[in-house]
Coordinates of C-alpha atoms in Angstrom, one line a residue:
Chain Q
M1 CA 26.8 -7.0 11.3
N2 CA 25.2 -4.9 8.6
N3 CA 25.2 -7.8 6.1
L4 CA 22.6 -9.0 3.6
F5 CA 20.5 -12.0 4.7
V6 CA 18.5 -14.5 2.6
Y7 CA 16.0 -16.8 4.2
L8 CA 16.3 -20.2 2.6
E9 CA 13.1 -22.0 1.8
I10 CA 13.6 -25.8 2.1
E11 CA 11.3 -28.6 1.0
D12 CA 12.5 -32.2 1.5
G13 CA 16.0 -31.1 2.2
I14 CA 16.2 -29.2 -1.1
V15 CA 16.7 -25.4 -1.3
S16 CA 13.9 -23.9 -3.5
D17 CA 14.7 -22.1 -6.7
V18 CA 13.4 -18.8 -5.4
S19 CA 16.0 -18.8 -2.6
L20 CA 18.8 -19.5 -5.0
E21 CA 17.6 -16.7 -7.2
L22 CA 17.6 -14.4 -4.2
L23 CA 21.2 -15.5 -3.3
T24 CA 22.3 -14.7 -6.8
K25 CA 20.8 -11.2 -6.6
G26 CA 21.9 -10.8 -3.0
R27 CA 25.5 -11.6 -4.0
T28 CA 25.6 -8.9 -6.6
L29 CA 24.1 -6.3 -4.2
A30 CA 26.4 -7.4 -1.3
D31 CA 29.4 -6.8 -3.7
Q32 CA 28.0 -3.4 -4.4
L33 CA 27.6 -2.6 -0.7
K34 CA 30.9 -4.2 0.2
C35 CA 29.2 -6.4 2.7
Q36 CA 28.8 -10.1 3.3
L37 CA 26.1 -12.4 1.9
E38 CA 24.6 -14.6 4.7
A39 CA 21.9 -17.3 4.5
V40 CA 19.8 -18.9 7.2
A41 CA 18.3 -22.4 6.9
A42 CA 15.8 -23.7 9.4
G43 CA 14.5 -27.3 9.1
Y44 CA 15.5 -30.8 9.8
Q45 CA 18.6 -32.8 8.5
L46 CA 20.2 -29.9 6.8
D47 CA 23.7 -31.3 6.3
K48 CA 23.7 -30.9 2.6
I49 CA 22.5 -27.3 2.5
G50 CA 26.0 -25.8 2.5
E51 CA 27.1 -27.7 -0.6
C52 CA 24.0 -26.4 -2.3
V53 CA 24.3 -22.7 -1.4
F54 CA 28.0 -21.9 -1.1
P55 CA 28.6 -21.9 -4.9
Y56 CA 26.2 -18.9 -5.0
G57 CA 28.7 -17.0 -3.0
V58 CA 27.3 -17.3 0.6
D59 CA 29.9 -16.1 3.1
T60 CA 28.1 -17.4 6.2
L61 CA 25.4 -20.0 6.5
Y62 CA 23.4 -20.2 9.7
I63 CA 21.7 -23.5 10.4
A64 CA 18.9 -24.3 12.8
D65 CA 18.4 -28.0 12.6
D66 CA 15.6 -29.5 14.7
K67 CA 12.9 -32.0 13.9
R68 CA 10.2 -29.6 15.0
L69 CA 11.3 -27.0 12.4
A70 CA 10.1 -29.1 9.4
P71 CA 7.6 -28.7 7.9
Y72 CA 7.5 -24.9 8.2
T73 CA 5.2 -23.3 10.8
T74 CA 5.0 -19.6 11.5
L75 CA 6.1 -18.9 15.0
P76 CA 9.3 -20.9 15.4
H77 CA 10.7 -19.7 12.1
T78 CA 9.7 -16.1 13.1
S79 CA 11.4 -16.3 16.4
L80 CA 14.6 -17.7 14.8
L81 CA 14.8 -14.8 12.4
V82 CA 13.8 -12.1 14.8
N83 CA 16.3 -13.2 17.4
L84 CA 19.1 -13.8 14.9
F85 CA 18.5 -10.4 13.3
K86 CA 18.6 -8.7 16.7
E87 CA 22.1 -10.2 17.1
E88 CA 23.4 -9.8 13.6
K89 CA 21.6 -6.5 12.6
P90 CA 21.5 -7.1 8.9
Q91 CA 20.9 -4.1 6.7
I92 CA 18.9 -6.1 4.1
A93 CA 16.8 -9.3 4.3
F94 CA 15.2 -11.2 1.4
M95 CA 12.7 -14.0 1.3
G96 CA 10.6 -15.6 -1.5
A97 CA 7.2 -14.2 -2.2
T98 CA 5.8 -17.7 -1.6
S99 CA 3.2 -19.0 0.9
I100 CA 6.1 -19.3 3.3
G101 CA 7.8 -16.0 2.7
R102 CA 4.6 -14.1 2.7
D103 CA 3.6 -15.8 6.0
L104 CA 6.9 -15.2 7.6
G105 CA 8.0 -11.8 6.2
P106 CA 5.3 -9.6 7.6
R107 CA 5.5 -11.3 11.0
V108 CA 9.2 -10.6 11.2
S109 CA 8.9 -7.1 10.0
S110 CA 6.2 -6.4 12.5
A111 CA 8.3 -7.7 15.4
L112 CA 11.4 -5.7 14.4
F113 CA 9.4 -2.6 13.2
S114 CA 11.1 -2.8 9.8
G115 CA 9.6 -2.0 6.4
L116 CA 8.7 -4.8 4.1
T117 CA 7.8 -4.6 0.4
A118 CA 6.0 -7.5 -1.2
D119 CA 6.5 -8.9 -4.7
C120 CA 9.3 -6.7 -5.8
T121 CA 10.1 -6.9 -9.5
S122 CA 13.5 -5.2 -9.2
L123 CA 16.0 -4.5 -6.4
E124 CA 18.7 -1.8 -6.7
I125 CA 21.0 0.2 -4.5
G126 CA 20.8 3.9 -4.5
D127 CA 20.6 7.1 -2.5
Y128 CA 17.5 8.8 -1.1
E129 CA 17.0 12.4 -0.2
D130 CA 14.4 13.3 2.4
K131 CA 13.6 16.8 1.4
K132 CA 11.4 17.6 4.3
Q133 CA 14.2 16.8 6.8
G134 CA 17.0 17.8 4.5
K135 CA 18.7 14.4 5.0
V136 CA 20.4 12.3 2.5
Y137 CA 20.6 8.5 2.9
K138 CA 23.4 6.6 1.1
N139 CA 23.1 3.1 -0.4
L140 CA 19.5 2.3 0.4
L141 CA 17.7 -0.7 -1.1
Y142 CA 15.3 0.4 -3.8
Q143 CA 12.4 -1.9 -3.7
I144 CA 10.7 -1.6 -7.0
R145 CA 7.2 -2.9 -7.8
P146 CA 4.1 -2.2 -9.8
A147 CA 1.3 -0.7 -7.7
F148 CA -2.3 0.2 -7.9
G149 CA -3.5 -2.2 -10.5
G150 CA -0.3 -1.9 -12.4
N151 CA -0.9 1.6 -13.6
I152 CA 2.2 2.8 -11.8
V153 CA 5.6 1.6 -10.8
A154 CA 6.6 2.6 -7.3
T155 CA 10.1 2.7 -5.8
I156 CA 9.9 2.1 -2.0
V157 CA 12.7 2.8 0.5
N158 CA 13.1 2.2 4.2
P159 CA 15.3 5.1 5.3
D160 CA 15.5 4.5 9.1
C161 CA 14.6 0.9 9.9
R162 CA 16.7 -2.2 9.5
P163 CA 16.6 -4.7 8.0
Q164 CA 15.2 -3.4 4.8
M165 CA 13.0 -6.3 3.8
A166 CA 11.6 -7.5 0.5
T167 CA 9.9 -10.5 -0.9
V168 CA 10.4 -11.6 -4.6
R169 CA 8.5 -14.2 -6.5
E170 CA 10.0 -17.2 -8.0
G171 CA 11.5 -16.7 -11.5
V172 CA 11.8 -12.9 -11.2
M173 CA 15.6 -12.9 -10.5
K174 CA 18.0 -15.0 -12.4
K175 CA 19.7 -18.0 -10.7
E176 CA 23.4 -18.1 -11.3
I177 CA 26.3 -19.9 -9.6
R178 CA 29.2 -17.7 -8.7
S179 CA 31.8 -20.4 -8.6
P180 CA 31.5 -24.1 -7.8
K181 CA 34.6 -24.0 -5.7
L182 CA 33.4 -21.5 -3.2
V183 CA 33.0 -22.6 0.4
G184 CA 31.7 -20.3 3.2
K185 CA 31.5 -20.6 6.9
T186 CA 28.8 -22.6 8.6
V187 CA 27.4 -21.6 12.0
K188 CA 25.2 -24.1 13.8
L189 CA 22.6 -22.4 16.0
D190 CA 21.5 -23.6 19.3
V191 CA 17.8 -23.8 18.5
S192 CA 16.6 -23.6 22.2
K193 CA 18.4 -20.3 22.5
Y194 CA 16.4 -18.7 19.7
I195 CA 13.1 -20.5 19.7
P196 CA 10.9 -20.8 22.9
D197 CA 9.0 -24.1 23.2
T198 CA 5.8 -22.2 23.5
D199 CA 6.1 -21.3 19.8
F200 CA 5.1 -24.8 18.7
V201 CA 1.4 -24.2 19.0
V202 CA 0.4 -24.9 15.5
E203 CA 0.7 -28.5 14.4
V204 CA 0.7 -29.7 10.8
I205 CA -1.7 -32.7 10.7
E206 CA -1.7 -33.5 7.1
R207 CA 0.3 -32.4 4.1
H208 CA 0.1 -33.0 0.4
I209 CA 2.6 -31.0 -1.5
E210 CA 2.9 -31.9 -5.2
K211 CA 5.7 -31.1 -7.5
S212 CA 4.3 -28.6 -10.0
K213 CA 3.0 -30.3 -13.0
L214 CA 3.4 -27.3 -15.2
N215 CA 6.7 -26.0 -16.3
I216 CA 5.8 -22.7 -17.7
K217 CA 9.0 -21.1 -16.3
N218 CA 11.3 -23.3 -18.3
S219 CA 9.3 -23.5 -21.5
S220 CA 11.1 -22.0 -24.5
I221 CA 7.8 -21.1 -26.2
I222 CA 4.7 -19.8 -24.5
V223 CA 1.3 -19.1 -25.9
A224 CA -0.4 -16.8 -23.5
G225 CA -4.0 -15.6 -23.5
G226 CA -5.7 -12.6 -22.0
Y227 CA -9.2 -11.4 -21.3
G228 CA -9.5 -10.7 -25.0
V229 CA -9.5 -14.4 -25.8
G230 CA -13.1 -14.2 -24.7
S231 CA -13.9 -17.6 -23.3
A232 CA -12.5 -20.8 -22.0
E233 CA -13.7 -22.3 -25.3
N234 CA -11.4 -20.0 -27.3
F235 CA -8.6 -20.9 -24.9
K236 CA -8.7 -24.4 -26.5
L237 CA -7.3 -22.8 -29.7
L238 CA -4.3 -21.6 -27.7
F239 CA -3.8 -25.1 -26.4
E240 CA -4.0 -26.4 -29.9
L241 CA -1.3 -23.9 -31.1
A242 CA 0.8 -24.8 -28.1
N243 CA 0.6 -28.5 -28.8
T244 CA 1.6 -27.9 -32.4
L245 CA 4.6 -25.8 -31.4
G246 CA 5.7 -27.8 -28.4
A247 CA 4.8 -24.8 -26.1
E248 CA 3.1 -24.2 -22.8
V249 CA 0.0 -22.2 -22.3
G250 CA 0.1 -19.1 -20.1
A251 CA -2.6 -16.6 -19.1
S252 CA -2.9 -13.1 -17.8
R253 CA -4.5 -12.4 -14.4
A254 CA -7.6 -11.0 -16.1
A255 CA -8.0 -14.3 -18.0
V256 CA -7.5 -16.3 -14.8
D257 CA -9.9 -14.1 -12.9
A258 CA -12.5 -14.6 -15.6
G259 CA -12.1 -18.4 -15.3
F260 CA -10.6 -19.0 -18.7
A261 CA -7.5 -20.6 -17.4
D262 CA -6.1 -22.1 -14.1
H263 CA -4.3 -20.0 -11.6
E264 CA -1.1 -21.9 -12.0
R265 CA -0.8 -20.7 -15.6
Q266 CA -0.8 -17.0 -14.5
I267 CA 2.1 -15.0 -15.9
G268 CA 3.0 -11.7 -14.4
Q269 CA 3.9 -9.9 -11.1
T270 CA 1.5 -12.0 -9.1
G271 CA 2.1 -15.2 -11.1
T272 CA 5.1 -16.7 -12.8
T273 CA 7.9 -14.7 -14.5
V274 CA 9.0 -16.2 -17.8
R275 CA 11.9 -15.6 -20.3
P276 CA 11.1 -17.8 -23.2
K277 CA 12.5 -17.7 -26.7
L278 CA 9.1 -16.9 -28.1
Y279 CA 6.1 -15.4 -26.4
I280 CA 2.8 -15.3 -28.3
A281 CA 0.4 -12.9 -26.6
C282 CA -3.2 -13.5 -27.6
G283 CA -5.8 -10.9 -26.7
I284 CA -3.6 -9.5 -23.9
S285 CA -3.8 -5.8 -23.6
G286 CA -0.6 -5.5 -21.5
Q287 CA -1.0 -4.2 -18.0
I288 CA 2.3 -3.6 -16.4
Q289 CA 2.0 -6.5 -14.0
H290 CA 1.7 -8.8 -16.9
I291 CA 4.5 -7.1 -18.8
A292 CA 6.7 -7.4 -15.7
G293 CA 6.4 -11.1 -16.0
M294 CA 7.3 -11.6 -19.6
Q295 CA 9.2 -8.5 -21.0
E296 CA 12.5 -10.4 -21.1
S297 CA 11.1 -12.8 -23.7
A298 CA 13.5 -12.9 -26.7
M299 CA 10.8 -12.5 -29.2
I300 CA 7.2 -11.3 -28.6
I301 CA 4.3 -11.7 -31.0
S302 CA 1.1 -9.8 -30.1
I303 CA -2.2 -10.9 -31.6
N304 CA -4.9 -8.3 -30.8
N305 CA -8.0 -6.8 -32.3
D306 CA -6.9 -3.5 -30.9
P307 CA -4.0 -2.1 -33.0
K308 CA -3.3 0.2 -30.0
A309 CA -3.0 -2.4 -27.3
P310 CA -0.2 -1.3 -24.9
I311 CA 1.6 -4.6 -25.2
N312 CA 2.3 -3.8 -28.9
A313 CA 4.9 -1.4 -27.7
I314 CA 7.2 -4.2 -26.7
A315 CA 6.2 -6.7 -29.4
D316 CA 8.4 -7.7 -32.3
Y317 CA 5.5 -8.6 -34.4
I318 CA 2.0 -7.1 -34.2
I319 CA -0.8 -9.0 -35.8
T320 CA -4.0 -7.1 -35.9
G321 CA -6.8 -9.6 -36.0
S322 CA -9.0 -11.9 -34.0
I323 CA -7.8 -15.0 -32.1
E324 CA -10.3 -17.1 -34.0
E325 CA -8.8 -16.0 -37.3
V326 CA -5.1 -15.8 -36.6
V327 CA -4.4 -18.8 -34.4
P328 CA -5.8 -21.5 -36.8
K329 CA -3.7 -19.9 -39.6
M330 CA -0.6 -20.1 -37.5
I331 CA -1.3 -23.8 -36.9
K332 CA -2.0 -24.4 -40.5
Y333 CA 1.1 -22.7 -41.9
Y334 CA 3.4 -24.1 -39.3
K335 CA 2.3 -27.6 -40.2
K336 CA 2.6 -26.9 -43.8
N337 CA 6.1 -25.5 -43.6
S338 CA 7.8 -27.5 -40.8
K339 CA 9.5 -30.8 -41.7
Chain S
M1 CA -20.4 -19.5 26.2
S2 CA -19.4 -16.4 24.4
F3 CA -17.2 -16.8 21.4
K4 CA -16.1 -13.7 19.6
I5 CA -15.1 -13.7 15.9
V6 CA -13.9 -10.5 14.3
V7 CA -13.5 -10.0 10.6
L8 CA -11.0 -7.5 9.3
A9 CA -12.3 -6.0 6.1
K10 CA -11.2 -3.3 3.8
Q11 CA -13.0 -1.1 1.2
V12 CA -10.8 -0.9 -1.9
P13 CA -10.8 0.8 -5.2
D14 CA -11.8 -1.8 -7.8
T15 CA -8.4 -2.1 -9.5
R16 CA -9.5 -5.1 -11.5
N17 CA -11.8 -2.8 -13.5
V18 CA -9.5 0.1 -14.2
G19 CA -10.9 2.3 -16.9
K20 CA -9.0 4.7 -19.2
D21 CA -9.7 7.6 -16.9
A22 CA -8.2 6.0 -13.8
M23 CA -5.0 8.0 -14.1
K24 CA -4.9 11.7 -14.2
A25 CA -2.7 13.6 -16.6
D26 CA -0.1 14.3 -13.9
G27 CA 0.3 10.6 -13.2
T28 CA -1.7 10.4 -10.0
V29 CA -4.5 8.0 -9.3
N30 CA -8.0 9.3 -10.0
R31 CA -9.7 7.6 -7.1
A32 CA -13.1 9.2 -8.0
A33 CA -13.1 7.2 -11.3
L34 CA -12.8 3.9 -9.5
A35 CA -15.7 2.1 -7.7
A36 CA -15.2 1.3 -4.0
I37 CA -15.8 -2.3 -3.3
Y38 CA -15.6 -4.9 -0.5
N39 CA -12.2 -6.4 -0.9
P40 CA -12.9 -9.8 -2.5
E41 CA -10.9 -12.0 -0.2
D42 CA -12.4 -10.3 2.8
L43 CA -15.7 -11.5 1.6
N44 CA -14.4 -15.0 1.5
A45 CA -13.2 -14.4 5.1
L46 CA -16.7 -13.1 6.1
E47 CA -18.2 -16.3 4.8
Q48 CA -15.9 -18.4 6.9
A49 CA -16.7 -16.3 9.9
I50 CA -20.4 -16.7 9.5
R51 CA -20.1 -20.4 9.0
L52 CA -18.0 -20.7 12.1
K53 CA -20.6 -18.7 14.0
S54 CA -23.3 -21.1 13.0
K55 CA -21.4 -24.0 14.4
I56 CA -20.7 -22.5 17.9
A57 CA -23.5 -21.7 20.3
G58 CA -23.3 -18.1 21.5
A59 CA -20.8 -17.0 18.8
T60 CA -20.8 -13.5 17.4
V61 CA -19.3 -12.0 14.3
H62 CA -18.2 -8.3 14.3
V63 CA -16.4 -6.5 11.4
L64 CA -13.6 -4.0 11.9
T65 CA -12.7 -1.7 9.1
M66 CA -10.3 1.2 8.9
G67 CA -11.0 3.9 6.3
P68 CA -12.8 7.1 5.5
A69 CA -16.4 7.7 6.5
R70 CA -17.9 5.9 3.5
A71 CA -16.2 2.7 4.6
A72 CA -19.2 2.2 6.9
E73 CA -20.7 0.6 3.8
I74 CA -18.5 -2.4 4.5
I75 CA -20.0 -2.9 7.9
R76 CA -23.6 -2.5 6.6
E77 CA -22.8 -4.9 3.8
S78 CA -21.4 -7.4 6.3
M79 CA -24.6 -7.1 8.5
Y80 CA -26.8 -7.7 5.5
R81 CA -25.0 -11.0 5.0
G82 CA -25.0 -12.2 8.6
A83 CA -22.5 -10.2 10.8
D84 CA -23.9 -9.0 14.1
G85 CA -22.2 -5.5 13.9
G86 CA -19.0 -3.7 13.4
V87 CA -16.7 -0.8 14.1
L88 CA -15.4 1.8 11.7
L89 CA -11.9 3.1 12.6
S90 CA -11.5 6.5 11.0
G91 CA -9.5 9.7 11.3
R92 CA -6.9 11.7 9.5
E93 CA -4.3 10.6 12.0
F94 CA -4.4 7.2 10.2
A95 CA -3.8 8.7 6.7
G96 CA -0.6 7.7 4.9
S97 CA -0.3 4.4 6.8
D98 CA 1.7 1.6 5.3
T99 CA 0.9 -2.0 6.2
L100 CA 2.8 -1.8 9.5
A101 CA 1.1 1.4 10.7
T102 CA -2.3 0.0 9.6
S103 CA -1.7 -3.2 11.5
Y104 CA -0.8 -1.2 14.6
A105 CA -4.0 0.8 14.4
L106 CA -6.1 -2.3 13.9
A107 CA -4.4 -4.1 16.8
C108 CA -5.2 -1.1 19.1
A109 CA -8.8 -1.2 18.0
L110 CA -9.0 -5.0 18.4
R111 CA -7.7 -4.8 22.0
K112 CA -10.5 -2.4 22.8
M113 CA -13.0 -4.9 21.4
G114 CA -12.4 -7.2 24.3
K115 CA -11.5 -10.9 24.4
I116 CA -11.4 -12.2 20.9
D117 CA -11.3 -15.9 20.0
V118 CA -10.8 -15.8 16.2
I119 CA -9.8 -13.0 13.8
V120 CA -10.5 -13.7 10.2
C121 CA -9.4 -11.6 7.2
G122 CA -8.7 -11.9 3.5
R123 CA -5.2 -13.0 2.6
Q124 CA -4.6 -9.7 0.8
A125 CA -6.3 -6.6 -0.6
I126 CA -6.5 -6.0 -4.3
D127 CA -5.2 -2.5 -4.2
G128 CA -1.8 -3.5 -2.8
D129 CA -1.6 -7.3 -3.0
T130 CA 0.9 -7.3 -0.1
A131 CA -0.7 -10.0 2.2
Q132 CA 1.0 -8.3 5.1
V133 CA -1.6 -6.8 7.4
G134 CA -3.1 -10.1 8.7
P135 CA 0.2 -11.5 9.9
Q136 CA 1.3 -8.1 11.2
V137 CA -1.8 -7.8 13.3
A138 CA -1.3 -11.3 14.6
E139 CA 2.2 -10.4 15.7
K140 CA 1.1 -7.2 17.3
L141 CA -1.5 -9.1 19.4
G142 CA 0.8 -12.0 20.1
F143 CA -1.6 -14.4 18.4
P144 CA -0.5 -17.3 16.2
Q145 CA -1.6 -17.3 12.6
I146 CA -2.8 -19.6 9.9
T147 CA -2.5 -17.9 6.4
Y148 CA -3.7 -19.1 3.0
A149 CA -6.8 -20.7 4.6
E150 CA -9.4 -22.3 2.4
E151 CA -11.7 -23.7 5.0
I152 CA -12.2 -23.8 8.8
I153 CA -12.8 -27.5 9.3
D154 CA -13.3 -27.7 13.0
C155 CA -13.3 -25.5 16.0
T156 CA -13.6 -26.3 19.7
A157 CA -13.2 -23.9 22.7
K158 CA -9.5 -24.3 22.5
K159 CA -8.4 -25.5 19.1
I160 CA -9.1 -24.7 15.5
T161 CA -8.4 -26.9 12.5
V162 CA -7.9 -25.3 9.1
K163 CA -7.3 -26.4 5.6
R164 CA -4.7 -24.3 3.8
R165 CA -4.3 -24.0 0.1
L166 CA -0.7 -23.5 -1.0
E167 CA 1.0 -23.1 -4.4
R168 CA 1.4 -26.8 -4.9
G169 CA -0.9 -28.5 -2.5
V170 CA -2.9 -28.5 0.7
E171 CA -2.0 -28.6 4.4
I172 CA -4.3 -29.3 7.3
V173 CA -3.1 -27.6 10.5
K174 CA -4.4 -27.4 14.0
G175 CA -3.6 -24.6 16.4
S176 CA -4.7 -23.2 19.7
L177 CA -6.9 -20.2 20.1
P178 CA -6.9 -17.2 19.9
M179 CA -5.9 -17.3 16.3
V180 CA -5.6 -15.1 13.2
I181 CA -6.7 -16.7 10.0
T182 CA -6.2 -15.2 6.5
V183 CA -8.5 -16.6 3.8
N184 CA -7.7 -17.2 0.1
S185 CA -10.0 -16.6 -2.8
S186 CA -10.1 -20.3 -3.4
A187 CA -12.4 -20.5 -0.3
P188 CA -16.2 -20.5 -1.0
D189 CA -17.8 -17.3 -2.1
C190 CA -19.6 -15.2 0.4
R191 CA -23.4 -15.8 0.6
P192 CA -25.5 -13.0 -0.9
R193 CA -27.4 -10.4 1.1
H194 CA -30.2 -11.9 3.2
A195 CA -33.4 -10.0 2.5
K196 CA -34.6 -9.8 6.1
L197 CA -31.2 -8.7 7.4
T198 CA -31.0 -6.1 4.7
M199 CA -34.4 -4.7 5.8
K200 CA -33.3 -4.9 9.4
Y201 CA -30.0 -3.1 9.0
K202 CA -30.5 -0.7 6.1
R203 CA -30.7 2.3 8.4
A204 CA -27.6 1.3 10.3
A205 CA -25.3 4.3 10.3
T206 CA -22.3 5.9 12.0
L207 CA -22.7 9.1 13.9
S208 CA -21.1 11.1 11.1
E209 CA -23.4 9.5 8.5
K210 CA -26.4 10.5 10.7
Q211 CA -25.1 14.0 11.0
D212 CA -24.5 14.3 7.3
A213 CA -27.9 13.0 6.4
G214 CA -29.4 15.6 8.6
D215 CA -32.6 13.5 8.9
D216 CA -34.5 13.2 12.1
Y217 CA -34.6 9.6 12.9
T218 CA -33.0 10.0 16.3
N219 CA -35.9 8.0 17.7
I220 CA -35.3 4.9 15.8
Y221 CA -31.6 4.8 16.9
N222 CA -32.8 4.9 20.5
V223 CA -35.4 2.2 19.9
Y224 CA -33.0 0.0 17.9
P225 CA -29.6 0.5 19.3
Y226 CA -28.1 -2.1 17.0
L227 CA -28.5 0.4 14.2
N228 CA -25.7 2.5 15.6
I229 CA -22.4 1.7 14.0
P230 CA -19.7 2.7 16.4
E231 CA -17.1 5.0 14.8
W232 CA -13.8 5.2 16.6
G233 CA -11.1 7.8 16.2
V234 CA -7.6 7.9 17.7
A235 CA -9.1 9.2 20.9
D236 CA -11.1 6.0 21.4
I237 CA -8.1 3.6 21.2
E238 CA -5.1 3.3 23.4
H239 CA -2.2 4.2 21.2
D240 CA 1.2 5.8 20.8
I241 CA 0.8 8.5 18.2
Q242 CA 4.3 7.9 16.7
W243 CA 3.3 4.4 15.5
L244 CA 0.3 5.8 13.5
G245 CA 0.0 7.2 10.0
L246 CA 3.1 8.4 8.2
S247 CA 5.4 8.4 11.3
G248 CA 4.5 4.8 12.0
S249 CA 5.3 3.7 8.5
P250 CA 8.9 2.6 7.9
T251 CA 8.4 2.4 4.2
K252 CA 8.5 5.6 2.1
V253 CA 7.6 6.0 -1.5
K254 CA 10.7 7.4 -3.2
Q255 CA 9.2 7.7 -6.6
I256 CA 6.1 6.9 -8.6
E257 CA 6.5 6.5 -12.3
N258 CA 3.9 6.2 -14.9
V259 CA 4.6 3.2 -17.0
V260 CA 6.2 4.0 -20.3
F261 CA 7.5 1.1 -22.4
T262 CA 10.5 1.7 -24.5
A263 CA 9.0 0.9 -27.9
K264 CA 10.7 -1.8 -29.9
E265 CA 10.9 -1.6 -33.6
S266 CA 7.9 -3.7 -34.3
K267 CA 6.7 -5.1 -37.5
R268 CA 3.0 -4.9 -38.2
I269 CA 1.3 -7.6 -40.2
T270 CA -2.2 -8.5 -41.1
A271 CA -4.0 -11.8 -40.7
S272 CA -4.0 -12.5 -44.4
D273 CA -2.9 -16.0 -45.5
Q274 CA 0.1 -14.7 -47.3
E275 CA 1.5 -12.7 -44.4
M276 CA 0.7 -15.5 -41.9
E277 CA 2.5 -18.0 -44.0
D278 CA 5.5 -15.7 -44.4
L279 CA 5.7 -15.2 -40.6
M280 CA 5.6 -18.9 -39.8
K281 CA 8.2 -19.6 -42.5
E282 CA 10.5 -16.9 -41.0
L283 CA 10.1 -18.3 -37.5
I284 CA 11.0 -21.8 -38.7
T285 CA 13.9 -20.6 -40.7
N286 CA 15.5 -18.6 -37.9
H287 CA 14.9 -21.6 -35.5
T288 CA 12.5 -19.7 -33.2
I289 CA 10.1 -22.6 -33.5
G290 CA 10.4 -26.1 -34.9

């Protein structure tokens, strides 16, 4: 009762990174709240899930193992969580802000009448005072996210409804094993008790899920372009620089919306979050959603025509100039000086 | 055979084109400075709905939108492109709704619209990017859902087949009707306005718009009843007031902050050959690159 739950996303028997990141965050918050960290896995042939998640500090793992639960479909996974949450009454529940978590989360929140905040960039514990009612709530979950086109950052709380639910994108939280020796408790659920047969109304006929070809998240150098790059043609310069440096190319949402780069290259709150050693921001003005996805880069170089671009505030080096002028020079002088 | 398709659409501030005057000095949003547009993915949804209608004899497309009086524009815009009509859900009781209270209000209005076969809406709205209202409406109505749809491939009286576009691939799923479908921006763009339909519907208006305009076209609304856009308030839907607006919203905004970056000590350099070479040398020497 009153614990912190993480819904585990599983593909081919493997727990996804976003779930492990949420377990890591969940463990820290559970320690702060002095409650348990619990995880729920739904799918087929889940014998190995325990070994994978216990090192992250999971106290209790609930397993619903049934052939019909993989691949994911909405209603059965919803019923499982709703009925389990009714029994266990968690205070907090997290899921990934993926096509699964964003399909499942709102459905569960609606059934339980609990608040859900999508795409959080930070999660903290703190108090909340409702001045109108003169009530103080202790130890609520602060769900922090940029809002309104990124011009503001909002802290959302759910004072009265449980669980307090949040989704977080992959890469936003760090993934860290607590201790390889940890082993928690496993509870096998009787699927028929939680999921009515009538839930299996949507059938997956065909499925092609590819492993992501891009690896922006783990790249140590990223050359990213924004709307200021100007064209898909100019983006080729960025690819050239990236090839020279052994880097990946990223893009801001504005550049993706303008068709300069593919969606999978998008960095920011609604894209990938990255923490490279070097981030070269080309023609990126620096809306908060973008900054949210790259501000932890060890070193940031900003190349921009506008000497007052907001991103410059967090840059280590500010180069005022055009992409066409600066990028070829970087390539030239890197080649000249590297051995 | 009647086959009823309802599109959920939202009028949103154009957050993609936020100008410098979008924020007031006190940190609140200056809505007046932002254009109100048809939420982009709802247009993708409208297109899927119109295509579906063309494949099924006797099918109709109606649009439901919740918002202030001017959101009637969304319904007219939909009619110009091929929708048969729509309903505006409006009233101050709905103000302050989070996604859950919004989905409750929409579900109440949808129940009043009678037997529905398919509900189509955009995956998410650009002013919040939450992607929650579609699934929450589905749950409230007890309908199954198919999210992240790119194309409705096939539909019979009982089953619908949909192609989904996910982060790393595609899925083709088949489910039973009624169904809620949320559509991605990867779906085909919405067709433009149809000239004849635009002529036909340009005077379509809600009661409050007619009153505000103060013109005397009463006659044409009697002759052409399809020009009357129904406007529903709380009194028109069966509801429990505690689930609407602020009281129906479990999430509360604790704090809104303007974004201020803690400035780093940055080094400004020019694009001169000398400075560029020095920079690249420095990055190589300190092993940042190379």
